[in-house]
Coordinates of C-alpha atoms in Angstrom, one line a residue:
Chain A
M124 CA 63.3 321.1 109.6
E125 CA 61.8 324.8 110.0
I126 CA 62.9 326.9 107.4
V127 CA 62.8 330.7 107.9
K128 CA 63.4 332.8 105.2
K129 CA 65.1 335.6 106.6
A130 CA 67.9 338.9 106.0
T131 CA 70.4 338.1 108.6
R132 CA 70.5 341.9 109.5
E133 CA 66.9 341.3 110.9
S134 CA 67.8 337.7 112.6
F135 CA 71.0 340.6 114.3
G136 CA 68.3 342.6 115.1
E137 CA 65.7 341.0 117.2
A138 CA 68.4 338.7 118.8
L139 CA 69.9 342.0 120.1
C140 CA 66.3 343.1 121.4
E141 CA 66.2 339.6 123.0
L142 CA 70.1 339.8 124.4
A143 CA 68.8 343.3 126.1
E144 CA 66.5 341.8 127.7
T145 CA 68.8 340.7 130.3
N146 CA 71.8 342.4 129.7
Q147 CA 71.5 346.2 130.7
D148 CA 75.2 346.8 129.4
I149 CA 74.0 347.0 125.6
V150 CA 73.5 350.2 124.1
V151 CA 73.3 350.6 120.4
L152 CA 74.3 353.2 117.9
D153 CA 73.0 353.8 114.9
A154 CA 74.1 356.2 112.0
D155 CA 70.4 357.5 110.2
L156 CA 70.3 353.9 108.6
A157 CA 68.4 351.9 112.0
A158 CA 65.7 351.1 109.2
A159 CA 67.3 349.4 107.0
T160 CA 70.8 347.6 109.4
K161 CA 67.3 347.0 111.7
T162 CA 68.1 348.1 114.7
G163 CA 65.4 349.8 114.9
I164 CA 64.0 346.9 115.7
F165 CA 65.9 347.2 119.3
Q166 CA 65.3 350.8 119.2
K167 CA 61.4 350.8 119.3
A168 CA 62.0 348.3 122.1
Y169 CA 64.4 350.2 124.1
P170 CA 64.7 353.6 123.0
E171 CA 66.5 354.5 125.5
R172 CA 69.5 352.6 124.7
F173 CA 69.5 353.8 121.4
F174 CA 71.4 356.9 119.8
D175 CA 71.1 357.9 116.7
C176 CA 74.5 360.0 115.6
G177 CA 73.7 360.7 112.4
I178 CA 75.3 360.9 109.3
A179 CA 78.8 360.5 111.3
E180 CA 80.2 357.1 110.7
G181 CA 83.0 358.0 112.5
N182 CA 82.0 359.7 115.5
M183 CA 79.8 356.7 116.4
V184 CA 82.9 354.1 116.3
G185 CA 84.6 357.4 117.9
V186 CA 81.3 357.1 120.7
A187 CA 81.5 354.3 120.8
A188 CA 84.7 353.2 121.6
G189 CA 84.3 356.0 124.7
M190 CA 80.8 354.4 126.0
A191 CA 82.6 350.8 126.3
A192 CA 85.3 352.4 127.7
A193 CA 83.1 353.4 130.9
G194 CA 81.8 350.1 130.3
K195 CA 79.1 349.8 128.0
I196 CA 78.6 347.3 125.4
P197 CA 78.3 349.4 122.2
V198 CA 76.6 348.2 119.3
A199 CA 77.5 350.5 115.8
A200 CA 75.8 350.3 112.9
S201 CA 75.9 351.0 109.2
F202 CA 76.1 349.4 105.8
A203 CA 79.2 347.7 105.2
M204 CA 80.9 350.4 103.2
F205 CA 80.2 352.9 105.7
A206 CA 80.9 351.1 108.8
T207 CA 84.0 349.5 107.7
G208 CA 85.1 351.9 105.2
R209 CA 84.4 355.7 106.4
A210 CA 85.4 354.3 110.0
F211 CA 88.3 351.9 109.6
E212 CA 90.8 354.2 111.1
Q213 CA 87.9 355.2 114.1
I214 CA 88.1 351.2 114.5
R215 CA 91.8 350.6 114.1
N216 CA 92.8 353.5 116.6
S217 CA 89.9 354.0 119.1
V218 CA 88.7 350.5 119.0
A219 CA 91.3 347.1 118.2
Y220 CA 93.8 349.1 119.1
P221 CA 92.4 349.7 123.3
E222 CA 90.6 346.1 123.2
L223 CA 87.6 347.3 123.4
N224 CA 84.6 346.3 123.5
V225 CA 83.1 346.9 120.9
K226 CA 80.6 345.2 118.0
I227 CA 80.9 346.8 114.6
A228 CA 77.9 345.7 112.2
G229 CA 78.3 346.0 108.5
S230 CA 74.4 345.5 107.0
H231 CA 73.9 345.8 103.4
A232 CA 77.4 343.8 102.4
G233 CA 77.7 342.3 99.3
I234 CA 76.5 342.6 95.7
S235 CA 73.5 340.9 97.0
T236 CA 72.7 345.0 97.9
G237 CA 71.0 344.5 94.8
E238 CA 69.7 348.1 93.4
D239 CA 71.5 350.7 95.0
G240 CA 75.1 349.4 93.2
A241 CA 78.7 349.9 93.2
T242 CA 78.8 352.3 95.8
H243 CA 76.9 350.8 98.7
Q244 CA 77.8 347.2 97.8
C245 CA 80.5 346.6 100.5
I246 CA 83.2 343.7 98.7
E247 CA 85.7 344.8 101.0
D248 CA 84.7 344.4 104.7
M249 CA 86.2 341.1 105.6
G250 CA 89.9 341.7 104.4
I251 CA 90.0 345.2 106.0
M252 CA 88.4 344.1 109.3
R253 CA 90.7 341.2 109.1
A254 CA 93.2 343.4 108.3
I255 CA 93.3 344.7 112.0
P256 CA 95.0 342.8 115.0
N257 CA 92.4 342.1 118.0
M258 CA 89.2 342.3 115.8
V259 CA 87.1 339.0 115.6
V260 CA 85.4 339.0 112.2
L261 CA 82.3 336.9 111.6
N262 CA 80.1 336.0 108.7
P263 CA 76.9 334.2 110.1
A264 CA 74.6 332.8 106.9
D265 CA 71.2 331.8 108.4
H266 CA 68.9 332.9 110.4
W267 CA 69.6 330.7 113.1
E268 CA 73.6 330.7 112.7
M269 CA 72.9 335.0 113.1
K270 CA 71.1 334.2 116.2
A271 CA 73.7 332.3 117.6
A272 CA 76.8 334.9 116.5
T273 CA 75.3 337.7 118.2
K274 CA 74.9 336.4 121.0
A275 CA 78.4 335.0 121.4
A276 CA 80.2 338.5 120.2
I277 CA 78.1 340.0 123.0
E278 CA 79.2 337.4 125.5
Y279 CA 82.5 337.7 124.5
N280 CA 84.6 340.6 125.8
G281 CA 86.6 343.0 122.8
P282 CA 86.2 344.1 119.2
V283 CA 83.8 342.3 117.0
Y284 CA 82.9 343.4 113.2
I285 CA 79.6 341.6 112.3
R286 CA 78.2 340.8 108.6
L287 CA 75.3 341.4 107.6
G288 CA 73.2 341.2 104.4
R289 CA 69.9 342.9 103.0
L290 CA 68.5 339.8 100.8
A291 CA 66.6 337.2 102.8
I292 CA 67.8 334.5 102.8
D293 CA 66.1 330.5 103.7
S294 CA 67.6 329.0 106.9
F295 CA 69.7 325.9 106.0
N296 CA 70.7 324.8 109.6
D297 CA 68.4 322.9 111.8
P298 CA 67.5 325.2 115.1
E299 CA 67.8 321.8 116.8
T300 CA 70.9 320.5 116.5
Y301 CA 72.8 323.7 115.5
T302 CA 75.5 325.0 118.2
F303 CA 78.0 328.8 116.8
E304 CA 81.0 327.5 118.3
W305 CA 83.8 330.8 118.3
G306 CA 86.2 330.4 115.8
K307 CA 85.3 326.8 114.9
G308 CA 84.3 326.1 110.7
I309 CA 80.8 323.6 110.7
T310 CA 81.4 320.6 108.4
L311 CA 77.8 320.6 106.2
H312 CA 78.4 318.3 103.8
E313 CA 80.5 315.8 103.9
G314 CA 83.0 314.5 100.9
D315 CA 86.7 313.3 99.6
D316 CA 86.5 315.1 96.6
V317 CA 87.2 318.4 97.2
A318 CA 86.6 320.4 99.4
V319 CA 84.4 323.7 99.3
I320 CA 84.9 326.1 101.5
A321 CA 82.0 328.6 101.8
T322 CA 81.4 331.9 104.3
G323 CA 78.3 334.0 104.6
L324 CA 74.8 334.2 102.0
V325 CA 76.4 331.4 99.6
V326 CA 76.8 329.0 101.9
N327 CA 73.5 328.0 101.4
E328 CA 73.9 328.2 97.2
S329 CA 77.4 326.1 98.3
L330 CA 74.8 323.9 99.8
K331 CA 72.3 322.3 97.0
A332 CA 75.2 322.7 94.6
V333 CA 77.5 319.8 96.8
K334 CA 73.8 318.2 97.1
A335 CA 72.7 318.4 93.9
L336 CA 76.0 316.5 92.7
E337 CA 75.3 313.8 94.8
E338 CA 73.6 312.5 91.2
E339 CA 76.3 312.7 89.4
G340 CA 79.0 310.6 92.0
I341 CA 80.9 314.0 93.0
N342 CA 81.7 313.7 96.7
A343 CA 82.2 317.6 97.1
R344 CA 82.7 317.6 101.1
L345 CA 81.1 321.6 102.3
I346 CA 82.6 324.1 104.8
N347 CA 80.5 326.6 106.5
I348 CA 83.2 329.3 108.1
H349 CA 81.2 331.7 110.7
T350 CA 84.1 332.9 112.0
L351 CA 86.2 334.2 109.1
K352 CA 89.0 335.2 112.4
P353 CA 90.3 333.1 113.8
I354 CA 89.7 331.0 111.3
D355 CA 89.1 327.5 112.4
R356 CA 93.0 326.4 110.9
E357 CA 92.3 322.9 111.9
I358 CA 89.4 322.5 109.1
V359 CA 90.9 324.3 106.8
A360 CA 94.3 321.5 107.2
K361 CA 92.4 318.9 107.1
A362 CA 90.4 319.7 104.4
A363 CA 93.3 319.8 102.1
R364 CA 95.4 317.0 103.6
E365 CA 92.1 314.7 102.4
T366 CA 90.9 316.0 99.7
G367 CA 93.7 317.7 97.6
R368 CA 91.8 320.9 96.8
I369 CA 90.4 323.7 97.3
I370 CA 87.3 326.2 96.3
T371 CA 86.8 329.0 98.2
V372 CA 83.0 330.7 97.9
E373 CA 82.1 334.2 99.6
E374 CA 80.1 337.5 98.4
H375 CA 83.2 339.7 98.5
N376 CA 86.0 340.3 96.9
V377 CA 88.7 337.0 96.6
I378 CA 91.0 339.8 97.8
G379 CA 90.9 340.0 101.5
G380 CA 88.7 337.8 102.6
L381 CA 87.9 334.2 103.1
A382 CA 89.7 333.0 99.9
D383 CA 93.2 334.8 101.5
A384 CA 92.2 333.4 105.0
V385 CA 91.9 329.9 104.0
C386 CA 95.1 330.3 101.2
E387 CA 97.4 331.4 104.2
V388 CA 96.5 328.7 105.9
V389 CA 97.1 326.0 103.2
T390 CA 99.8 327.8 102.4
E391 CA 101.6 327.6 105.6
E392 CA 99.9 323.8 107.0
C393 CA 99.4 321.9 103.4
P394 CA 100.1 323.5 99.9
V395 CA 97.1 322.6 97.7
K396 CA 95.5 324.4 94.8
V397 CA 93.0 326.7 95.8
T398 CA 90.1 327.9 93.0
R399 CA 88.6 331.6 94.4
I400 CA 84.9 331.6 93.7
G401 CA 83.6 335.4 94.7
V402 CA 83.2 338.9 93.0
Q403 CA 87.2 339.1 90.9
D404 CA 88.6 342.1 91.7
T405 CA 86.4 344.2 90.5
F406 CA 83.2 346.9 91.9
G407 CA 79.4 345.9 91.6
F408 CA 76.6 347.8 89.8
S409 CA 72.9 347.8 89.9
G410 CA 70.8 345.3 89.7
P411 CA 68.1 343.2 91.2
A412 CA 70.2 340.9 94.5
W413 CA 69.7 337.5 92.7
E414 CA 70.3 338.8 89.6
L415 CA 73.3 340.2 89.8
L416 CA 73.9 336.7 92.3
D417 CA 74.2 334.6 89.1
K418 CA 75.7 337.3 87.2
F419 CA 79.1 337.2 89.9
G420 CA 78.4 333.4 89.8
L421 CA 77.8 333.1 93.3
T422 CA 74.2 330.7 92.6
A423 CA 74.4 327.5 93.1
P424 CA 74.4 326.5 89.2
H425 CA 77.8 328.5 89.0
I426 CA 79.3 327.1 92.1
A427 CA 78.6 323.8 90.5
D428 CA 79.8 324.1 87.1
V429 CA 83.0 325.1 88.9
I430 CA 83.3 321.8 91.2
R431 CA 82.6 319.4 87.9
Q432 CA 85.0 321.8 86.8
V433 CA 87.8 321.2 89.8
V434 CA 87.1 317.9 90.0
A435 CA 87.5 316.7 86.6
E436 CA 90.7 318.6 86.5
K437 CA 92.0 316.8 89.4
K438 CA 91.3 313.0 87.8
Chain B
M51 CA 92.2 380.2 145.5
D52 CA 95.0 381.9 146.8
S53 CA 98.1 383.2 145.7
S54 CA 100.3 379.9 148.0
E55 CA 97.6 377.2 146.1
I56 CA 98.5 379.0 142.3
R57 CA 102.1 379.3 143.3
Q58 CA 101.7 375.6 143.8
L59 CA 100.7 374.8 140.7
K60 CA 102.9 376.9 139.3
I61 CA 105.8 374.2 140.1
L62 CA 103.6 371.3 139.9
A63 CA 103.3 372.9 136.0
A64 CA 107.2 373.5 136.0
K65 CA 107.4 370.3 136.9
S66 CA 105.1 368.6 134.6
R67 CA 107.3 370.7 132.0
K68 CA 111.0 369.2 133.2
G69 CA 109.0 365.5 132.6
A70 CA 108.2 366.1 129.5
I71 CA 111.8 367.5 128.6
L72 CA 113.2 364.7 130.1
G73 CA 111.4 362.0 128.4
T74 CA 111.4 363.5 125.2
Y75 CA 115.6 364.2 126.0
H76 CA 115.7 360.6 126.6
A77 CA 113.5 359.3 123.5
K78 CA 115.4 361.6 121.5
S79 CA 111.5 362.1 119.6
G80 CA 108.2 363.4 120.6
H81 CA 106.7 366.8 120.9
P82 CA 107.6 369.3 123.7
G83 CA 106.4 371.9 121.9
G84 CA 102.4 371.1 123.0
S85 CA 103.4 369.6 125.6
L86 CA 104.2 372.8 127.3
S87 CA 102.0 374.7 126.6
A88 CA 99.1 372.6 128.1
A89 CA 101.2 371.7 131.0
D90 CA 99.0 374.3 132.7
M91 CA 95.8 372.8 131.8
F92 CA 97.3 369.3 132.9
T93 CA 98.3 370.4 136.7
Y94 CA 94.9 371.9 137.2
L95 CA 92.9 369.4 136.0
Y96 CA 94.8 366.5 137.9
F97 CA 95.5 368.5 140.8
K98 CA 92.4 371.1 141.8
E99 CA 89.1 370.3 139.1
M100 CA 89.1 366.2 138.5
R101 CA 88.2 364.0 141.0
L102 CA 90.3 360.9 141.4
N103 CA 92.0 357.7 142.9
P104 CA 95.8 358.0 141.5
A105 CA 95.5 353.5 144.1
E106 CA 91.7 353.3 141.3
P107 CA 93.0 354.6 138.4
R108 CA 89.9 352.8 136.9
W109 CA 87.4 353.1 139.7
A110 CA 83.6 353.4 138.4
D111 CA 82.8 357.2 139.1
R112 CA 86.2 358.8 138.1
D113 CA 86.7 362.3 136.0
R114 CA 88.0 361.1 132.7
F115 CA 90.4 363.1 130.3
V116 CA 90.7 362.3 127.1
L117 CA 93.7 363.7 125.4
S118 CA 92.9 363.7 122.3
K119 CA 95.9 365.5 120.6
G120 CA 97.5 362.7 122.1
H121 CA 101.2 363.5 121.0
C122 CA 101.3 366.4 123.6
C123 CA 101.4 363.1 125.7
P124 CA 104.9 364.0 127.6
S125 CA 103.9 366.6 129.3
L126 CA 100.9 364.7 130.1
Y127 CA 102.8 361.5 131.6
A128 CA 105.0 363.6 133.9
T129 CA 101.7 365.0 135.5
L130 CA 100.2 361.6 136.4
A131 CA 103.7 360.4 137.7
L132 CA 103.2 363.8 139.8
K133 CA 99.9 362.5 140.9
G134 CA 101.7 359.0 142.0
Y135 CA 99.9 357.5 139.1
F136 CA 103.6 355.6 138.3
D137 CA 106.7 356.3 138.6
W138 CA 108.3 359.5 138.0
N139 CA 111.8 357.2 136.6
E140 CA 109.3 355.8 133.7
L141 CA 109.8 358.9 131.6
T142 CA 113.7 358.5 130.8
T143 CA 112.3 355.1 128.8
L144 CA 109.7 357.4 126.9
R145 CA 109.1 355.8 123.9
H146 CA 111.2 352.6 124.1
V147 CA 111.1 349.3 123.6
G148 CA 109.2 348.0 125.9
A149 CA 108.8 350.7 127.8
M150 CA 105.0 351.5 129.8
L151 CA 105.3 354.4 128.4
Q152 CA 104.3 355.0 124.6
G153 CA 104.5 357.4 122.3
H154 CA 101.1 358.1 122.3
P155 CA 99.2 357.3 125.5
D156 CA 97.6 354.2 125.9
M157 CA 95.1 353.5 128.0
K158 CA 96.1 349.7 128.4
G159 CA 99.1 349.6 129.7
T160 CA 99.4 353.6 131.5
P161 CA 97.4 353.7 134.9
G162 CA 95.3 356.9 134.6
V163 CA 95.6 357.0 131.1
D164 CA 91.9 357.1 130.0
M165 CA 91.9 356.7 126.4
S166 CA 94.4 355.7 124.6
T167 CA 94.6 358.2 121.4
G168 CA 97.0 359.8 118.7
S169 CA 95.3 359.4 115.5
L170 CA 94.2 363.6 116.0
G171 CA 90.4 363.9 116.0
Q172 CA 89.1 361.4 117.5
G173 CA 89.9 362.0 121.3
V174 CA 86.9 364.4 121.2
S175 CA 84.0 361.1 119.9
A176 CA 85.9 359.7 122.7
A177 CA 84.7 361.7 125.1
C178 CA 81.4 362.4 124.2
G179 CA 81.2 358.6 124.2
M180 CA 82.4 358.4 127.5
A181 CA 79.6 361.9 128.8
L182 CA 76.6 360.1 127.0
A183 CA 77.2 356.2 129.3
G184 CA 78.0 358.8 132.1
K185 CA 74.5 360.0 131.8
L186 CA 72.7 357.2 131.2
D187 CA 74.4 355.9 134.3
R188 CA 72.6 358.3 136.4
K189 CA 76.5 359.2 137.3
D190 CA 77.7 362.4 138.2
Y191 CA 81.6 361.8 136.6
R192 CA 82.8 364.8 134.2
V193 CA 84.4 364.4 131.8
Y194 CA 87.6 366.7 129.5
T195 CA 89.1 366.6 126.3
L196 CA 92.2 368.8 125.3
L197 CA 92.4 369.2 121.3
G198 CA 94.7 371.1 119.7
D199 CA 93.5 373.7 117.1
G200 CA 95.4 372.0 114.8
E201 CA 93.5 369.2 115.3
V202 CA 90.5 370.5 115.0
E203 CA 90.8 370.9 111.6
E204 CA 89.4 367.4 111.4
G205 CA 86.3 367.1 110.3
Q206 CA 85.3 363.9 113.2
V207 CA 85.8 367.2 115.9
W208 CA 82.6 368.5 114.5
E209 CA 80.6 365.6 113.8
A210 CA 81.5 365.3 118.1
A211 CA 80.7 368.5 118.2
M212 CA 77.3 368.1 116.7
F213 CA 76.5 364.9 119.0
A214 CA 77.2 367.1 122.0
S215 CA 75.4 369.6 122.2
H216 CA 72.5 367.0 120.3
N217 CA 73.3 364.7 123.3
K218 CA 72.9 368.1 125.4
L219 CA 76.7 366.4 126.8
D220 CA 77.0 369.3 129.6
N221 CA 79.4 367.4 132.2
L222 CA 81.7 367.3 128.9
V223 CA 84.1 370.4 128.9
V224 CA 85.6 370.6 125.4
I225 CA 89.4 372.4 125.4
V226 CA 91.0 373.7 122.6
D227 CA 95.2 374.1 123.5
Q228 CA 95.4 377.2 120.6
N229 CA 99.1 378.1 120.7
G230 CA 98.5 378.7 117.3
L231 CA 101.2 376.7 115.5
Q232 CA 100.8 373.4 113.6
I233 CA 103.8 371.0 111.6
D234 CA 103.3 372.8 108.8
G235 CA 103.1 376.4 110.3
A236 CA 101.5 378.9 111.7
V237 CA 97.8 377.5 112.1
E238 CA 95.9 381.0 110.2
D239 CA 98.6 380.4 107.4
V240 CA 97.6 376.1 107.1
A241 CA 93.7 376.0 107.7
G242 CA 92.6 378.8 108.7
I243 CA 89.9 378.0 111.5
E244 CA 89.2 381.5 113.5
P245 CA 86.4 382.1 114.2
L246 CA 87.3 379.0 116.7
D247 CA 85.3 380.8 119.3
K248 CA 81.7 381.4 116.9
K249 CA 82.1 377.6 115.9
F250 CA 81.8 376.5 118.5
E251 CA 79.0 378.3 119.6
A252 CA 77.0 377.5 115.9
F253 CA 77.4 374.5 117.2
G254 CA 75.9 374.6 120.4
F255 CA 78.9 374.4 123.0
E256 CA 78.8 377.3 125.9
V257 CA 81.9 379.0 125.4
V258 CA 84.9 380.8 127.5
K259 CA 88.2 382.2 125.7
I260 CA 91.0 382.3 128.6
D261 CA 94.8 382.9 128.7
G262 CA 96.0 379.3 129.0
H263 CA 98.5 379.3 131.6
D264 CA 96.8 381.7 134.0
F265 CA 95.8 379.4 136.8
E266 CA 92.6 381.9 138.1
Q267 CA 91.2 382.5 134.0
I268 CA 91.8 378.3 134.1
E269 CA 89.4 377.8 137.4
A270 CA 87.1 380.2 136.4
A271 CA 86.5 378.6 133.2
L272 CA 86.4 375.0 134.5
D273 CA 84.1 376.9 137.1
K274 CA 81.5 377.9 134.8
A275 CA 81.0 374.9 133.3
R276 CA 80.2 372.9 136.0
T277 CA 77.1 376.2 135.9
V278 CA 76.3 375.2 132.4
K279 CA 73.3 373.3 132.0
G280 CA 71.8 371.2 128.5
K281 CA 75.0 371.7 126.6
P282 CA 78.7 371.1 126.2
T283 CA 81.4 373.5 127.0
A284 CA 84.5 374.6 124.6
I285 CA 87.8 376.6 126.6
L286 CA 89.1 377.8 123.9
M287 CA 92.3 378.8 125.3
K288 CA 95.7 381.2 124.1
T289 CA 98.5 379.6 125.1
V290 CA 102.2 380.0 124.1
K291 CA 104.1 376.3 122.1
G292 CA 106.7 376.0 123.7
K293 CA 106.1 377.7 127.0
G294 CA 108.3 378.2 129.8
V295 CA 111.4 376.6 128.1
S296 CA 112.2 380.4 126.5
F297 CA 114.1 379.4 123.4
M298 CA 110.8 376.4 122.5
E299 CA 108.9 379.4 123.1
N300 CA 106.5 379.9 120.2
Q301 CA 109.2 377.5 117.7
V302 CA 106.9 375.8 115.3
G303 CA 110.7 373.5 114.7
W304 CA 109.9 372.1 118.4
H305 CA 106.5 371.0 117.1
G306 CA 107.8 367.6 117.0
V307 CA 111.6 367.7 117.8
A308 CA 114.1 366.0 120.8
P309 CA 116.2 368.3 122.5
N310 CA 119.6 367.5 122.5
K311 CA 121.8 367.1 125.4
E312 CA 123.2 370.9 125.5
Q313 CA 119.8 371.8 124.9
Y314 CA 117.5 369.6 127.3
E315 CA 120.4 370.3 130.1
A316 CA 119.4 374.8 129.1
A317 CA 115.5 373.4 129.5
T318 CA 115.9 372.0 132.6
A319 CA 118.5 374.6 134.6
E320 CA 115.5 377.1 133.5
L321 CA 113.0 375.4 134.8
D322 CA 115.3 373.9 137.5
A323 CA 115.6 378.3 138.1
E324 CA 111.8 378.5 138.3
I325 CA 110.9 376.3 140.0
E326 CA 113.1 377.9 143.0
R327 CA 112.2 381.5 142.1
L328 CA 108.2 379.7 142.7
E329 CA 109.5 377.6 146.0
G330 CA 111.9 381.0 147.3
N331 CA 108.4 382.8 147.7
C332 CA 106.5 380.2 149.1

């Protein structure tokens, strides 16, 4: 299986270029961060279809809405913080309410943004976007998934938020067999002791954790949720019924994101105890990405610890 | 434009004002003041300026209009009904549950509405996007957007203004309805915006200042905008809030309050008299 070590922002930029070859309607807008969001890859290949809006995210999203109203498929990119934070209301009122075909790409999401610190580490984006009617929220976990998700987002006619990471990470999906199904979770590891439901960058960390625990006789199920909204209710409810215990893992505040999305399903379908791994409603701080992920308990050893505790509690 | 044509436009504008009064009366809410100040511009745009086909509201080559000050839709709706986009009687269900005509423009539900607006400052960016898409597709359609003078206090307006001139959007016309009043009082008392002409000039616009109730001046300004190349045009039009209904004119209180039955009847009678006077002149 081919392992690619790449940041999902880069996979996204490459995917846009590939899709733009055959789809003339794709246009890309950025807010002075093309080099960082990797829309610069598209800019280089299709300069006539790339528009730098300068440091003005609200206007960028409005322009994207207008272009969509005129038949284009605009992708508006910035850091997750500014795309979903600064431009929240433009996304809500100019994009989501009229259901315009705009894709919002939020890069440098989560604390793995690293050294830039709290002002740039967006831990609320999925919650903000999930709360808006008509929005689809995608959070792909590796290179292959990002490429497939980008294609699906472009093919879908309507507003989409797609979360991109800064940090180069190893792929874990097999490109030979991987398929992206809109709104469908993927079971990466079977088991009935507990269900670990993860999204984004921490899926691979969760995978390492559940594999390591096999030796200890712990059989944890692992589900990758690449589409946070609409969430795969069936796979979540089934996990609750069959394991009786859920752990969510996300590089996001435990408020608003995956934890809430899973709890919403579980409370309605099959109430079980849910343990939420994520940023515990605090701001981040500066530091190298992996050190921060370790500090926030988002690496494989920490996830494994929580799984052990939960399984022990269950017995 | 000869005097008979101007008279026809004046009649249509009076009817648009009547529609705004009718709609807000039945809604028991809404924004008559700014609807009435913009009615002449709506009328000129839809009956003289824009390339449209009411039978095909989504025609790709049509000119576009974005009502950035979305709350002034009652008069826009009336103008769209007069133009044939939908039945005049729709105005009587404005803002009602299940009605086609929403409190602020909804492009998904209302034929002739090119952009959903209502949150101030946002429409002008969408208009920029439409104009840019037109350039990209080498289409010759033009894009018009109307802002309130209070609205230009929104920072996004100036982000959009910079974007429009940077991208040389000479197919874009930004019109500011300067009726001088916003909810909390006179614009110059609340958060002064003058000198607005110098601001738009500094942001790279061709600026034309007109009386927004004078059709000859409106025509001259929009004709001039068509000749401007390489930059967008801003038309700053001085207007009277509540124009056409004597007791609403220049009264800030009529920004967002609907007429009661007595006021509705008085306003309608006044506008009917004006229409009759104009038709008598034909």
